[in-house]
Short mmCIF file of C-alpha atoms and ligand atoms in Angstrom, two decimals:
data_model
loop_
_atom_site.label_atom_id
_atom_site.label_comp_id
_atom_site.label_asym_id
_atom_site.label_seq_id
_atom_site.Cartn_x
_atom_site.Cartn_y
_atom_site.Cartn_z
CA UNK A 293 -2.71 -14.83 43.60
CA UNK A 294 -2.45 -17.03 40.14
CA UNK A 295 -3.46 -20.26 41.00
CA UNK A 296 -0.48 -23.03 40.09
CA UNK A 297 0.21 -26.93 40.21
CA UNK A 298 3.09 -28.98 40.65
CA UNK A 299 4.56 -29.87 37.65
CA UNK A 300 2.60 -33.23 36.37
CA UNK A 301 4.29 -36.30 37.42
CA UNK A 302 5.94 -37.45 34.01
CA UNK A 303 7.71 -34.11 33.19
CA UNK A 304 9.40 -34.18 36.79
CA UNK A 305 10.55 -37.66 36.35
CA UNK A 306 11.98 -36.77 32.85
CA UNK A 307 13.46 -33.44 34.54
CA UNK A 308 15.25 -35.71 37.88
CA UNK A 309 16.24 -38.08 34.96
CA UNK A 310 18.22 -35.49 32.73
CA UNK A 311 19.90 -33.84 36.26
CA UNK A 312 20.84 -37.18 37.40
CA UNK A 313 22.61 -38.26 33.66
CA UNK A 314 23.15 -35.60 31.15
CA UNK A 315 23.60 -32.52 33.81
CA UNK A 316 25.66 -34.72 36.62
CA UNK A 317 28.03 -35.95 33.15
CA UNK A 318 28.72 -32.67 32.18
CA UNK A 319 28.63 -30.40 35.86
CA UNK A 320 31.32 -28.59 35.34
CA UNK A 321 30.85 -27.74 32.21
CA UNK A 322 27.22 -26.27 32.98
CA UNK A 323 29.00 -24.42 36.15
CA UNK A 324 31.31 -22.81 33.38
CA UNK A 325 28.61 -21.92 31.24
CA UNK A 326 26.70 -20.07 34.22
CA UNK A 327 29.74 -18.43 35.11
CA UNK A 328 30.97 -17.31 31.50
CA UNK A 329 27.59 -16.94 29.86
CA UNK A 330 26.33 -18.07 26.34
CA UNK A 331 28.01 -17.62 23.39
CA UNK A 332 25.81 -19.01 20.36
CA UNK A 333 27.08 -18.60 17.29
CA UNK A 334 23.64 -19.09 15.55
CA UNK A 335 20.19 -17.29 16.23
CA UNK A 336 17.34 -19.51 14.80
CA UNK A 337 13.55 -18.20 14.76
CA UNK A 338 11.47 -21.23 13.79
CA UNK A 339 7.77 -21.88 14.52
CA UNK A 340 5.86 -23.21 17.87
CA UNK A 341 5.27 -25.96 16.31
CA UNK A 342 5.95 -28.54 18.50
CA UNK A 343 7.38 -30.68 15.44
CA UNK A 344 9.83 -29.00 14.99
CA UNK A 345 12.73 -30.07 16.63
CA UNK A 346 15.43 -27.92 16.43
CA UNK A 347 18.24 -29.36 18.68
CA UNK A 348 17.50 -32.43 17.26
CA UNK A 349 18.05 -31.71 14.10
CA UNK A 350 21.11 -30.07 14.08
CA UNK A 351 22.67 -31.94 17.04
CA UNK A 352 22.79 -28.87 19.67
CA UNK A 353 24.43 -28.68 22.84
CA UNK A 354 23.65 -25.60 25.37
CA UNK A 355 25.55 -22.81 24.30
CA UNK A 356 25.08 -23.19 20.84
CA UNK A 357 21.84 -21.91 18.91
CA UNK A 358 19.46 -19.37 20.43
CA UNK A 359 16.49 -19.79 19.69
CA UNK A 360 13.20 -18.34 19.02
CA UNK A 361 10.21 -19.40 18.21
CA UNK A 362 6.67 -17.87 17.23
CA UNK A 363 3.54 -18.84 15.06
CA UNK A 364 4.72 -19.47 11.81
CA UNK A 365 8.33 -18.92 12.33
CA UNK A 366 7.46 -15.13 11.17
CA UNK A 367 9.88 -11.76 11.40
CA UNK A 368 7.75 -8.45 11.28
CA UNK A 369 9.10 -5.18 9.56
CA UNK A 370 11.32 -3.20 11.89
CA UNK A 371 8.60 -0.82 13.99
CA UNK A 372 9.85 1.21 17.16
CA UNK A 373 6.45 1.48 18.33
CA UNK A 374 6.90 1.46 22.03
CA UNK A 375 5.13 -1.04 22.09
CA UNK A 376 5.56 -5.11 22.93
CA UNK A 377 7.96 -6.90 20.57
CA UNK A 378 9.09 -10.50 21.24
CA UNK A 379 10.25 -11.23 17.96
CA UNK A 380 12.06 -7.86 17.39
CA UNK A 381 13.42 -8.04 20.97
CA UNK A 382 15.30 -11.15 20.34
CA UNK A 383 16.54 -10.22 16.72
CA UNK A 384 18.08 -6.47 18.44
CA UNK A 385 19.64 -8.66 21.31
CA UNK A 386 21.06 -11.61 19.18
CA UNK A 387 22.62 -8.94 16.42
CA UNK A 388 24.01 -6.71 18.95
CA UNK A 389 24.47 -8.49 22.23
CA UNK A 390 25.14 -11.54 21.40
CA UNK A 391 26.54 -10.57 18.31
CA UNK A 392 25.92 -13.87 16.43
CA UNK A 393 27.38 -14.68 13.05
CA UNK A 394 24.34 -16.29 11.67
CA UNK A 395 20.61 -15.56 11.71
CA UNK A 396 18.44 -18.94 10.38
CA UNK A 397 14.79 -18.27 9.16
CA UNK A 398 13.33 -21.94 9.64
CA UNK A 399 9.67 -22.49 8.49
CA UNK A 400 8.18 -26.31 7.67
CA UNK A 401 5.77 -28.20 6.51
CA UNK A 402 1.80 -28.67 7.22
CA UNK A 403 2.22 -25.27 9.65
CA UNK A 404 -1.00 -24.56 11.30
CA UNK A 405 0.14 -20.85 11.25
CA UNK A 406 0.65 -20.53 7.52
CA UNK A 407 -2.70 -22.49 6.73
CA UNK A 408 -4.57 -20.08 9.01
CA UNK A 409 -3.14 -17.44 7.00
CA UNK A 410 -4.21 -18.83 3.53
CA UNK A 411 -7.82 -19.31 5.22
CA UNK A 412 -7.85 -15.91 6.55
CA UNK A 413 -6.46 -14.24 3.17
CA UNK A 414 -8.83 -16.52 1.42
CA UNK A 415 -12.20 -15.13 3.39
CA UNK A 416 -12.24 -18.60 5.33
CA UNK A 417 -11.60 -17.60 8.53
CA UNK A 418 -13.44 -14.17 9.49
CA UNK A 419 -12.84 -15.22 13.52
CA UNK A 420 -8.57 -14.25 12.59
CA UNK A 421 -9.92 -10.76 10.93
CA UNK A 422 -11.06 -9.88 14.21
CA UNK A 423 -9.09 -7.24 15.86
CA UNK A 424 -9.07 -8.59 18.86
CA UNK A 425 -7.44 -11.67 17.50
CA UNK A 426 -3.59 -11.75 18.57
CA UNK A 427 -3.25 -14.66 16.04
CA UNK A 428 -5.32 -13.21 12.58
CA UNK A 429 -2.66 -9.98 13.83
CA UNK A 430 0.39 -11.69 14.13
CA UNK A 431 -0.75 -13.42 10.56
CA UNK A 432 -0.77 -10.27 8.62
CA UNK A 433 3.01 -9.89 8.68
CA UNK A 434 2.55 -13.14 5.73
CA UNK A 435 -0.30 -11.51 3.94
CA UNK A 436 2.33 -9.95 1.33
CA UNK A 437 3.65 -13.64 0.75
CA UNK A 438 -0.16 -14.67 0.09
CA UNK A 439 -0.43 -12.16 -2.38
CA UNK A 440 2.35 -13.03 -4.33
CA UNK A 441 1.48 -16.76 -4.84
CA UNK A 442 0.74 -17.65 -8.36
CA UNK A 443 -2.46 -17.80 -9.77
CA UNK A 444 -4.10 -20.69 -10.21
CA UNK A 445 -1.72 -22.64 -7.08
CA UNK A 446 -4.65 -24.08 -4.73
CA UNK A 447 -4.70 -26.97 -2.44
CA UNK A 448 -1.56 -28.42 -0.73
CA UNK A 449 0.50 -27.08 -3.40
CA UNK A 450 -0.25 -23.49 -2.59
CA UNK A 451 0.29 -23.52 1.15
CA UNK A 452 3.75 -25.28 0.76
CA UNK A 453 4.46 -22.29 -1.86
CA UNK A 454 2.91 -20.26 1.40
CA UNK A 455 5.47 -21.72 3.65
CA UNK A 456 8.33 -20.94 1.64
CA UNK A 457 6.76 -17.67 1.24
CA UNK A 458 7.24 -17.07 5.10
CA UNK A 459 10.43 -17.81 4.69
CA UNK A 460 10.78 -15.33 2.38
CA UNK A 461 8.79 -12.86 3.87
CA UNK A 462 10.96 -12.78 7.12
CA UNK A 463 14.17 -13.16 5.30
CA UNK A 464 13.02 -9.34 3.30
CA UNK A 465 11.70 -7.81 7.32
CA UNK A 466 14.94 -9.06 8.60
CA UNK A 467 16.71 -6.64 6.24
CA UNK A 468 14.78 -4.14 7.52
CA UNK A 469 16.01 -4.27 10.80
CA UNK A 470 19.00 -1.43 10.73
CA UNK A 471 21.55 -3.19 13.05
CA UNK A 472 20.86 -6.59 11.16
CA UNK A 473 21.46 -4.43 7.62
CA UNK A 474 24.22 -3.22 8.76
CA UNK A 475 25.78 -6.22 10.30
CA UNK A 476 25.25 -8.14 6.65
CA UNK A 477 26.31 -5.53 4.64
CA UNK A 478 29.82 -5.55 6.83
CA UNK A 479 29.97 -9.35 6.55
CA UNK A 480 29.40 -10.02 10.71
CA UNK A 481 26.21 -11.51 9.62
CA UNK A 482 24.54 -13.77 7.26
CA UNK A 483 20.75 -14.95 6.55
CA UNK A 484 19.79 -17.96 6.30
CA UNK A 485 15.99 -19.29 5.11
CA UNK A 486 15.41 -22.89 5.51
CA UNK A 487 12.09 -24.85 4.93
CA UNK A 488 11.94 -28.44 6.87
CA UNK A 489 9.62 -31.34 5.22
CA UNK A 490 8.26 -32.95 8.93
CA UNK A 491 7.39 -35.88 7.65
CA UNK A 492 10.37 -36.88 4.86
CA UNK A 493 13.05 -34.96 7.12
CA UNK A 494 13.87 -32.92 4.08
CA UNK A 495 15.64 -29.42 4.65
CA UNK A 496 15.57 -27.28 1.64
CA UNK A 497 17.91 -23.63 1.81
CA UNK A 498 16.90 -20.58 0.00
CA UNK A 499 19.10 -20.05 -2.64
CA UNK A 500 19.39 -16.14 -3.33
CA UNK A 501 21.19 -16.54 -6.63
CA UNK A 502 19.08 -19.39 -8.23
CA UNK A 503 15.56 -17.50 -6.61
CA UNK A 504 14.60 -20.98 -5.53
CA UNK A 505 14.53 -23.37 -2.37
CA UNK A 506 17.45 -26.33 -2.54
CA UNK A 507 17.59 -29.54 -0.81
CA UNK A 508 20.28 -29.22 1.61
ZN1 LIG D 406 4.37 -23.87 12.06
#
């Protein structure tokens, strides 16, 4: 049997305190959700990073973004494999279940996942070249962004041109995705890459015509 605990004391008091407010406010509202189901208009694949907090900064409710998140806010190519796909998973079911009209790349600043990249591209980190590292794997999908970062950019300066360049780099694996292709080049669907600033609450938006990130 896997062992488990009761939930630690803090997170249950915050849980009775959102079911007696927020949830007991708005009852039947959540009973109409359960019963109709979701309906997000917006699928949004940011990072882990517990900084980044999506529903606060675009206001959510329930209902309206879905959201997933992995290391680095990354999108691999399109690979029926047969094998285990998180990402991909919730990319097929958000274009073609859920049908949303949106799908919003958000990467941000001072990512752990894009730094471990840079190390590992940069011979720093042998441990993520390991094969048997599901991190240094998952971290590969960027490698093509490392490789296109200018020469001479080093420092801090290079891995926020790396973050960017995750945006990027999903934005391009998105596209190859067949039902997400097709559902932008019929106009159900448009990309979105956006790059947060944690600590200035910046949002910059890739702008496809200009080639460049803009301040939102
Ligand atoms: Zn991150």
């Amino acid at each position: 049997m896997t062992p488990t605990r009761p939930l630690p004391t803090y997170l249950a008091r915050r849980y009775h305190g959102w079911k007696a407010t927020t949830h007991r406010e708005n009852e039947a509202w959540y009973r109409r959700l359960a019963e109709e189901g979701q309906r997000p208009r917006e699928m949004i694949i940011t990072c882990c990073d517990s900084r980044v907090h999506v529903t606060s900064m675009f206001g959510s409710d329930s209902d309206e973004l879905f959201i997933h998140r992995n290391i680095a806010a990354l999108v691999p190519r399109f690979g029926p494999d047969g094998k285990h796909h998180a990402t991909s998973s919730a990319i097929e079911y958000a274009v073609t279940s859920l049908r949303v009209s949106h799908v919003i790349v958000l990467g941000h600043s001072f990512c752990g996942g894009v730094r471990s990249c840079y190390d590992m591209c940069a011979g720093h980190a042998p441990e993520l070249e390991e094969k048997s590292s599901f991190v240094g794997r998952w971290l590969d999908i960027l490698r093509p962004g490392y490789d296109s970062l200018p020469e001479g950019l080093s420092g801090d300066a290079a891995l926020r041109a790396l973050e960017r360049q995750a945006v990027l780099v999903s934005l391009e694996n998105l596209m190859s995705f067949p039902m997400v292709r097709g559902a932008v080049e019929e106009g159900a669907v448009t990309l979105h890459g956006l790059w947060a600033d944690i600590a200035g609450g910046g949002l910059e938006s890739y702008d496809s015509d200009q080639l460049r990130f803009v301040p939102v």
